[in-house]
GROMACS .gro file of C-alpha atoms in nm:
model
  281
    1MET     CA    1   5.356   0.436  -2.324
    2PHE     CA    2   5.523   0.103  -2.253
    3THR     CA    3   5.692   0.244  -1.941
    4PHE     CA    4   5.356   0.382  -1.807
    5GLU     CA    5   5.186   0.046  -1.864
    6MET     CA    6   5.450  -0.138  -1.681
    7LYS     CA    7   5.431   0.097  -1.386
    8ARG     CA    8   5.058   0.032  -1.374
    9ILE     CA    9   5.106  -0.344  -1.380
   10VAL     CA   10   5.366  -0.318  -1.095
   11VAL     CA   11   5.123  -0.112  -0.888
   12VAL     CA   12   4.845  -0.364  -0.959
   13ILE     CA   13   5.084  -0.645  -0.835
   14ILE     CA   14   5.172  -0.448  -0.521
   15GLY     CA   15   4.808  -0.393  -0.462
   16ALA     CA   16   4.751  -0.769  -0.492
   17LEU     CA   17   5.019  -0.831  -0.229
   18PHE     CA   18   4.852  -0.587   0.021
   19ASN     CA   19   4.532  -0.771  -0.030
   20ALA     CA   20   4.686  -1.105   0.034
   21LEU     CA   21   4.870  -0.987   0.343
   22SER     CA   22   4.544  -0.838   0.473
   23LEU     CA   23   4.378  -1.176   0.450
   24ASN     CA   24   4.650  -1.425   0.547
   25LEU     CA   25   4.798  -1.228   0.827
   26PHE     CA   26   4.486  -1.070   0.984
   27LEU     CA   27   4.142  -1.154   0.859
   28ILE     CA   28   4.110  -1.532   0.774
   29GLU     CA   29   4.229  -1.676   1.108
   30ALA     CA   30   4.022  -1.408   1.296
   31ASN     CA   31   3.708  -1.516   1.094
   32VAL     CA   32   3.662  -1.146   0.999
   33TYR     CA   33   3.563  -1.080   0.641
   34ALA     CA   34   3.689  -0.841   0.374
   35SER     CA   35   3.464  -0.647   0.141
   36GLY     CA   36   3.349  -0.764  -0.208
   37PHE     CA   37   3.433  -1.083  -0.375
   38THR     CA   38   3.735  -1.130  -0.141
   39GLY     CA   39   3.498  -1.143   0.145
   40VAL     CA   40   3.265  -1.375  -0.041
   41ALA     CA   41   3.555  -1.607  -0.120
   42GLN     CA   42   3.654  -1.608   0.258
   43LEU     CA   43   3.303  -1.696   0.358
   44VAL     CA   44   3.261  -1.974   0.113
   45THR     CA   45   3.601  -2.118   0.213
   46SER     CA   46   3.511  -2.107   0.575
   47ILE     CA   47   3.178  -2.286   0.516
   48ILE     CA   48   3.352  -2.557   0.308
   49GLN     CA   49   3.623  -2.610   0.567
   50ASP     CA   50   3.417  -2.585   0.890
   51PHE     CA   51   3.098  -2.765   0.776
   52LEU     CA   52   3.213  -2.999   0.492
   53ASN     CA   53   3.556  -3.068   0.635
   54ILE     CA   54   3.735  -3.001   0.285
   55HIS     CA   55   4.064  -2.827   0.369
   56PHE     CA   56   4.242  -2.838   0.036
   57ILE     CA   57   4.031  -2.564  -0.114
   58THR     CA   58   4.168  -2.229  -0.019
   59THR     CA   59   4.045  -1.865  -0.034
   60GLY     CA   60   4.273  -1.798  -0.328
   61ILE     CA   61   4.116  -2.080  -0.532
   62ILE     CA   62   3.769  -1.977  -0.457
   63LEU     CA   63   3.855  -1.608  -0.540
   64PHE     CA   64   3.996  -1.704  -0.871
   65LEU     CA   65   3.691  -1.931  -0.961
   66LEU     CA   66   3.439  -1.656  -0.872
   67ASN     CA   67   3.622  -1.406  -1.091
   68ILE     CA   68   3.614  -1.630  -1.415
   69PRO     CA   69   3.252  -1.545  -1.504
   70VAL     CA   70   3.286  -1.181  -1.391
   71ALA     CA   71   3.598  -1.143  -1.611
   72ILE     CA   72   3.390  -1.264  -1.915
   73LEU     CA   73   3.116  -1.011  -1.821
   74GLY     CA   74   3.374  -0.731  -1.781
   75TRP     CA   75   3.538  -0.810  -2.118
   76LEU     CA   76   3.194  -0.790  -2.286
   77LYS     CA   77   3.027  -0.503  -2.098
   78VAL     CA   78   3.309  -0.278  -1.940
   79GLY     CA   79   3.619  -0.281  -2.148
   80LYS     CA   80   3.906  -0.501  -2.254
   81GLY     CA   81   4.186  -0.300  -2.091
   82PHE     CA   82   4.005  -0.264  -1.764
   83THR     CA   83   3.923  -0.637  -1.754
   84ILE     CA   84   4.285  -0.731  -1.838
   85TYR     CA   85   4.420  -0.535  -1.544
   86SER     CA   86   4.148  -0.684  -1.316
   87ALA     CA   87   4.254  -1.034  -1.430
   88VAL     CA   88   4.622  -0.952  -1.345
   89SER     CA   89   4.515  -0.825  -0.997
   90VAL     CA   90   4.307  -1.138  -0.938
   91ALA     CA   91   4.578  -1.371  -1.067
   92PHE     CA   92   4.847  -1.220  -0.843
   93THR     CA   93   4.622  -1.207  -0.544
   94THR     CA   94   4.552  -1.571  -0.579
   95LEU     CA   95   4.918  -1.642  -0.616
   96PHE     CA   96   5.029  -1.436  -0.314
   97LEU     CA   97   4.738  -1.600  -0.102
   98GLU     CA   98   4.909  -1.941  -0.177
   99ILE     CA   99   5.260  -1.808  -0.104
  100VAL     CA  100   5.211  -1.590   0.206
  101PRO     CA  101   5.187  -1.823   0.509
  102LEU     CA  102   4.837  -1.840   0.679
  103THR     CA  103   4.907  -1.706   1.037
  104GLN     CA  104   4.776  -1.477   1.301
  105LEU     CA  105   4.998  -1.193   1.418
  106SER     CA  106   4.768  -1.098   1.701
  107GLY     CA  107   4.505  -1.260   1.915
  108ASP     CA  108   4.316  -0.937   1.948
  109ILE     CA  109   4.021  -0.955   1.696
  110ILE     CA  110   3.987  -0.573   1.691
  111LEU     CA  111   4.351  -0.533   1.589
  112ASN     CA  112   4.300  -0.797   1.323
  113ALA     CA  113   3.985  -0.618   1.197
  114VAL     CA  114   4.155  -0.276   1.187
  115PHE     CA  115   4.496  -0.366   1.033
  116GLY     CA  116   4.326  -0.613   0.791
  117GLY     CA  117   4.095  -0.322   0.680
  118VAL     CA  118   4.389  -0.087   0.650
  119LEU     CA  119   4.605  -0.317   0.435
  120GLY     CA  120   4.307  -0.419   0.219
  121GLY     CA  121   4.208  -0.060   0.163
  122VAL     CA  122   4.558   0.033   0.060
  123GLY     CA  123   4.562  -0.262  -0.187
  124VAL     CA  124   4.225  -0.164  -0.349
  125GLY     CA  125   4.308   0.212  -0.320
  126ILE     CA  126   4.634   0.214  -0.517
  127THR     CA  127   4.486  -0.024  -0.772
  128LEU     CA  128   4.199   0.198  -0.846
  129LYS     CA  129   4.422   0.510  -0.839
  130TRP     CA  130   4.621   0.377  -1.134
  131GLY     CA  131   4.322   0.302  -1.347
  132ALA     CA  132   4.279  -0.064  -1.273
  133SER     CA  133   4.052  -0.273  -1.041
  134THR     CA  134   4.076  -0.572  -0.810
  135GLY     CA  135   3.804  -0.751  -1.020
  136GLY     CA  136   3.494  -0.910  -0.896
  137LEU     CA  137   3.268  -0.661  -0.726
  138ASP     CA  138   3.417  -0.356  -0.910
  139ILE     CA  139   3.314  -0.507  -1.253
  140ILE     CA  140   2.966  -0.618  -1.131
  141ALA     CA  141   2.888  -0.282  -0.978
  142MET     CA  142   2.994  -0.098  -1.294
  143VAL     CA  143   2.769  -0.316  -1.509
  144LEU     CA  144   2.473  -0.287  -1.281
  145SER     CA  145   2.520   0.083  -1.245
  146ARG     CA  146   2.508   0.125  -1.622
  147MET     CA  147   2.199  -0.095  -1.656
  148LYS     CA  148   2.002   0.050  -1.362
  149ASP     CA  149   2.147   0.406  -1.351
  150ARG     CA  150   2.214   0.389  -0.984
  151PRO     CA  151   2.534   0.476  -0.801
  152ILE     CA  152   2.796   0.210  -0.781
  153GLY     CA  153   2.820   0.248  -0.413
  154THR     CA  154   2.463   0.100  -0.387
  155TYR     CA  155   2.572  -0.238  -0.514
  156PHE     CA  156   2.885  -0.241  -0.291
  157MET     CA  157   2.661  -0.185  -0.004
  158MET     CA  158   2.418  -0.467  -0.108
  159ILE     CA  159   2.690  -0.732  -0.138
  160ASN     CA  160   2.880  -0.631   0.157
  161SER     CA  161   2.563  -0.623   0.370
  162ALA     CA  162   2.489  -0.981   0.257
  163ILE     CA  163   2.851  -1.083   0.371
  164ILE     CA  164   2.787  -0.927   0.718
  165ALA     CA  165   2.446  -1.099   0.746
  166VAL     CA  166   2.569  -1.442   0.655
  167ALA     CA  167   2.872  -1.404   0.881
  168GLY     CA  168   2.648  -1.321   1.177
  169LEU     CA  169   2.401  -1.604   1.109
  170ILE     CA  170   2.660  -1.878   1.057
  171TYR     CA  171   2.923  -1.774   1.304
  172ALA     CA  172   2.900  -1.561   1.618
  173PRO     CA  173   2.707  -1.226   1.583
  174GLU     CA  174   3.031  -1.059   1.698
  175ASN     CA  175   3.195  -1.163   1.372
  176ALA     CA  176   2.943  -0.960   1.172
  177LEU     CA  177   3.028  -0.652   1.393
  178TYR     CA  178   3.392  -0.695   1.345
  179THR     CA  179   3.342  -0.742   0.980
  180LEU     CA  180   3.152  -0.417   0.970
  181LEU     CA  181   3.449  -0.241   1.133
  182THR     CA  182   3.678  -0.389   0.869
  183LEU     CA  183   3.454  -0.280   0.595
  184TYR     CA  184   3.444   0.073   0.741
  185VAL     CA  185   3.814   0.102   0.782
  186THR     CA  186   3.871  -0.039   0.420
  187THR     CA  187   3.623   0.221   0.282
  188ARG     CA  188   3.785   0.514   0.461
  189VAL     CA  189   4.147   0.411   0.344
  190ILE     CA  190   4.020   0.379  -0.013
  191ASP     CA  191   3.867   0.716  -0.007
  192ALA     CA  192   4.181   0.866   0.143
  193ILE     CA  193   4.394   0.719  -0.145
  194HIS     CA  194   4.166   0.745  -0.430
  195THR     CA  195   3.829   0.941  -0.480
  196ARG     CA  196   3.694   0.813  -0.804
  197HIS     CA  197   3.421   1.062  -0.859
  198GLU     CA  198   3.597   1.384  -0.778
  199LYS     CA  199   3.600   1.624  -1.072
  200LEU     CA  200   3.901   1.826  -1.181
  201THR     CA  201   3.948   2.105  -1.429
  202ALA     CA  202   4.256   2.079  -1.643
  203MET     CA  203   4.392   2.393  -1.812
  204ILE     CA  204   4.668   2.303  -2.056
  205ILE     CA  205   4.869   2.565  -2.223
  206THR     CA  206   5.047   2.441  -2.530
  207SER     CA  207   5.193   2.537  -2.868
  208LYS     CA  208   5.072   2.198  -3.012
  209ALA     CA  209   4.691   2.238  -2.949
  210LYS     CA  210   4.573   2.028  -3.250
  211GLU     CA  211   4.800   1.742  -3.178
  212MET     CA  212   4.694   1.757  -2.808
  213GLU     CA  213   4.327   1.763  -2.897
  214GLU     CA  214   4.363   1.451  -3.117
  215ALA     CA  215   4.566   1.254  -2.864
  216ILE     CA  216   4.321   1.340  -2.573
  217HIS     CA  217   4.014   1.256  -2.786
  218ALA     CA  218   4.176   0.917  -2.883
  219GLN     CA  219   4.196   0.803  -2.520
  220VAL     CA  220   3.981   1.025  -2.303
  221VAL     CA  221   3.610   1.082  -2.395
  222ARG     CA  222   3.581   1.436  -2.270
  223GLY     CA  223   3.498   1.767  -2.432
  224ILE     CA  224   3.771   2.032  -2.467
  225THR     CA  225   3.732   2.405  -2.504
  226THR     CA  226   4.031   2.567  -2.682
  227LEU     CA  227   4.112   2.932  -2.618
  228PRO     CA  228   4.377   3.160  -2.761
  229ALA     CA  229   4.657   3.248  -2.521
  230ARG     CA  230   4.973   3.445  -2.523
  231GLY     CA  231   5.280   3.431  -2.306
  232ALA     CA  232   5.323   3.760  -2.127
  233PHE     CA  233   5.703   3.734  -2.104
  234THR     CA  234   5.789   3.566  -2.432
  235GLY     CA  235   5.495   3.710  -2.638
  236GLU     CA  236   5.455   3.370  -2.801
  237ASP     CA  237   5.111   3.283  -2.933
  238LYS     CA  238   4.980   2.951  -2.774
  239ASN     CA  239   4.642   2.790  -2.697
  240MET     CA  240   4.488   2.700  -2.374
  241LEU     CA  241   4.277   2.363  -2.358
  242VAL     CA  242   4.014   2.357  -2.085
  243MET     CA  243   3.841   2.039  -1.991
  244VAL     CA  244   3.674   1.877  -1.692
  245ILE     CA  245   3.774   1.515  -1.613
  246SER     CA  246   3.726   1.273  -1.322
  247ARG     CA  247   4.018   1.204  -1.092
  248TYR     CA  248   4.009   0.849  -1.244
  249GLU     CA  249   4.117   0.990  -1.572
  250LEU     CA  250   4.396   1.222  -1.429
  251TYR     CA  251   4.679   0.979  -1.478
  252ASP     CA  252   4.592   0.899  -1.841
  253LEU     CA  253   4.579   1.269  -1.911
  254GLN     CA  254   4.917   1.340  -1.759
  255HIS     CA  255   5.065   1.069  -1.974
  256ILE     CA  256   4.911   1.210  -2.290
  257ILE     CA  257   5.033   1.572  -2.219
  258HIS     CA  258   5.384   1.446  -2.146
  259ASP     CA  259   5.391   1.248  -2.482
  260VAL     CA  260   5.262   1.529  -2.696
  261ASP     CA  261   5.428   1.832  -2.548
  262GLU     CA  262   5.673   1.800  -2.273
  263ARG     CA  263   5.693   2.193  -2.249
  264ALA     CA  264   5.319   2.219  -2.196
  265PHE     CA  265   5.212   2.399  -1.873
  266THR     CA  266   4.919   2.233  -1.697
  267ASN     CA  267   4.713   2.361  -1.410
  268ILE     CA  268   4.486   2.114  -1.228
  269VAL     CA  269   4.214   2.255  -1.002
  270GLN     CA  270   3.946   2.096  -0.795
  271THR     CA  271   3.591   2.130  -0.938
  272THR     CA  272   3.321   2.171  -0.682
  273GLY     CA  273   3.037   2.108  -0.926
  274VAL     CA  274   2.943   2.046  -1.297
  275PHE     CA  275   2.632   2.158  -1.460
  276GLY     CA  276   2.517   2.061  -1.802
  277PHE     CA  277   2.629   1.754  -2.009
  278PHE     CA  278   2.903   1.554  -1.846
  279ARG     CA  279   2.954   1.184  -1.926
  280LYS     CA  280   2.926   0.982  -1.610
  281GLU     CA  281   3.109   0.647  -1.592
   0.00000   0.00000   0.00000
């Protein structure tokens, strides 16, 4: 358990580094904006520096301040573990934004938009894949989705559309188009790394069915169907646990299976559809 959590923290830190590299090496100097709260922080920082002539306030500081009330909301409405990992991501993103030098590797704004989007997508994608988040918009979208029963993507689109609109009004309209390009690339990279809403069917063959059921129910809120099974070669009586999970829960399930029964055989298959009761996030 401790080793798994340490790996998750390391992945979150690596994701934070990718986000910082995306901003400081490509997006900020090109006046192209990232998605979510990172883009909001960029936009607010640009306005403060360009119109108020205040230069000691950086994107990292604004990002950290924006996430304080969101972290409190996440702690109360989403979950303590999820919020803690989000806080780690935000803290290290802020730290890396202050450490990585602010520079521009290319004068071509399209290259900046594309490579900034790729690095940002990798940072967010690997963070989500390991059951954490980059804070900010992830938490707000989850809370609003639960309150209004609408897809999380709706709220991502609303905030990102606002970033694009403001960028186009305050700066050149071209900046809004390049920002749209960055958001598109970021979204495609995230989808390639982690598809949160994919459903999987897990078939776990084990001789420790009762312990496995209890361990899974303690951490994953999913129904399990247990069937009798027998090894054709050994003739040993076992059980097969069948359950449908989201891809978001796969890594927790792998960890549980390994802890309870290292000799368990597990088959994970793609699920094209689920009918009936299935708890949605």
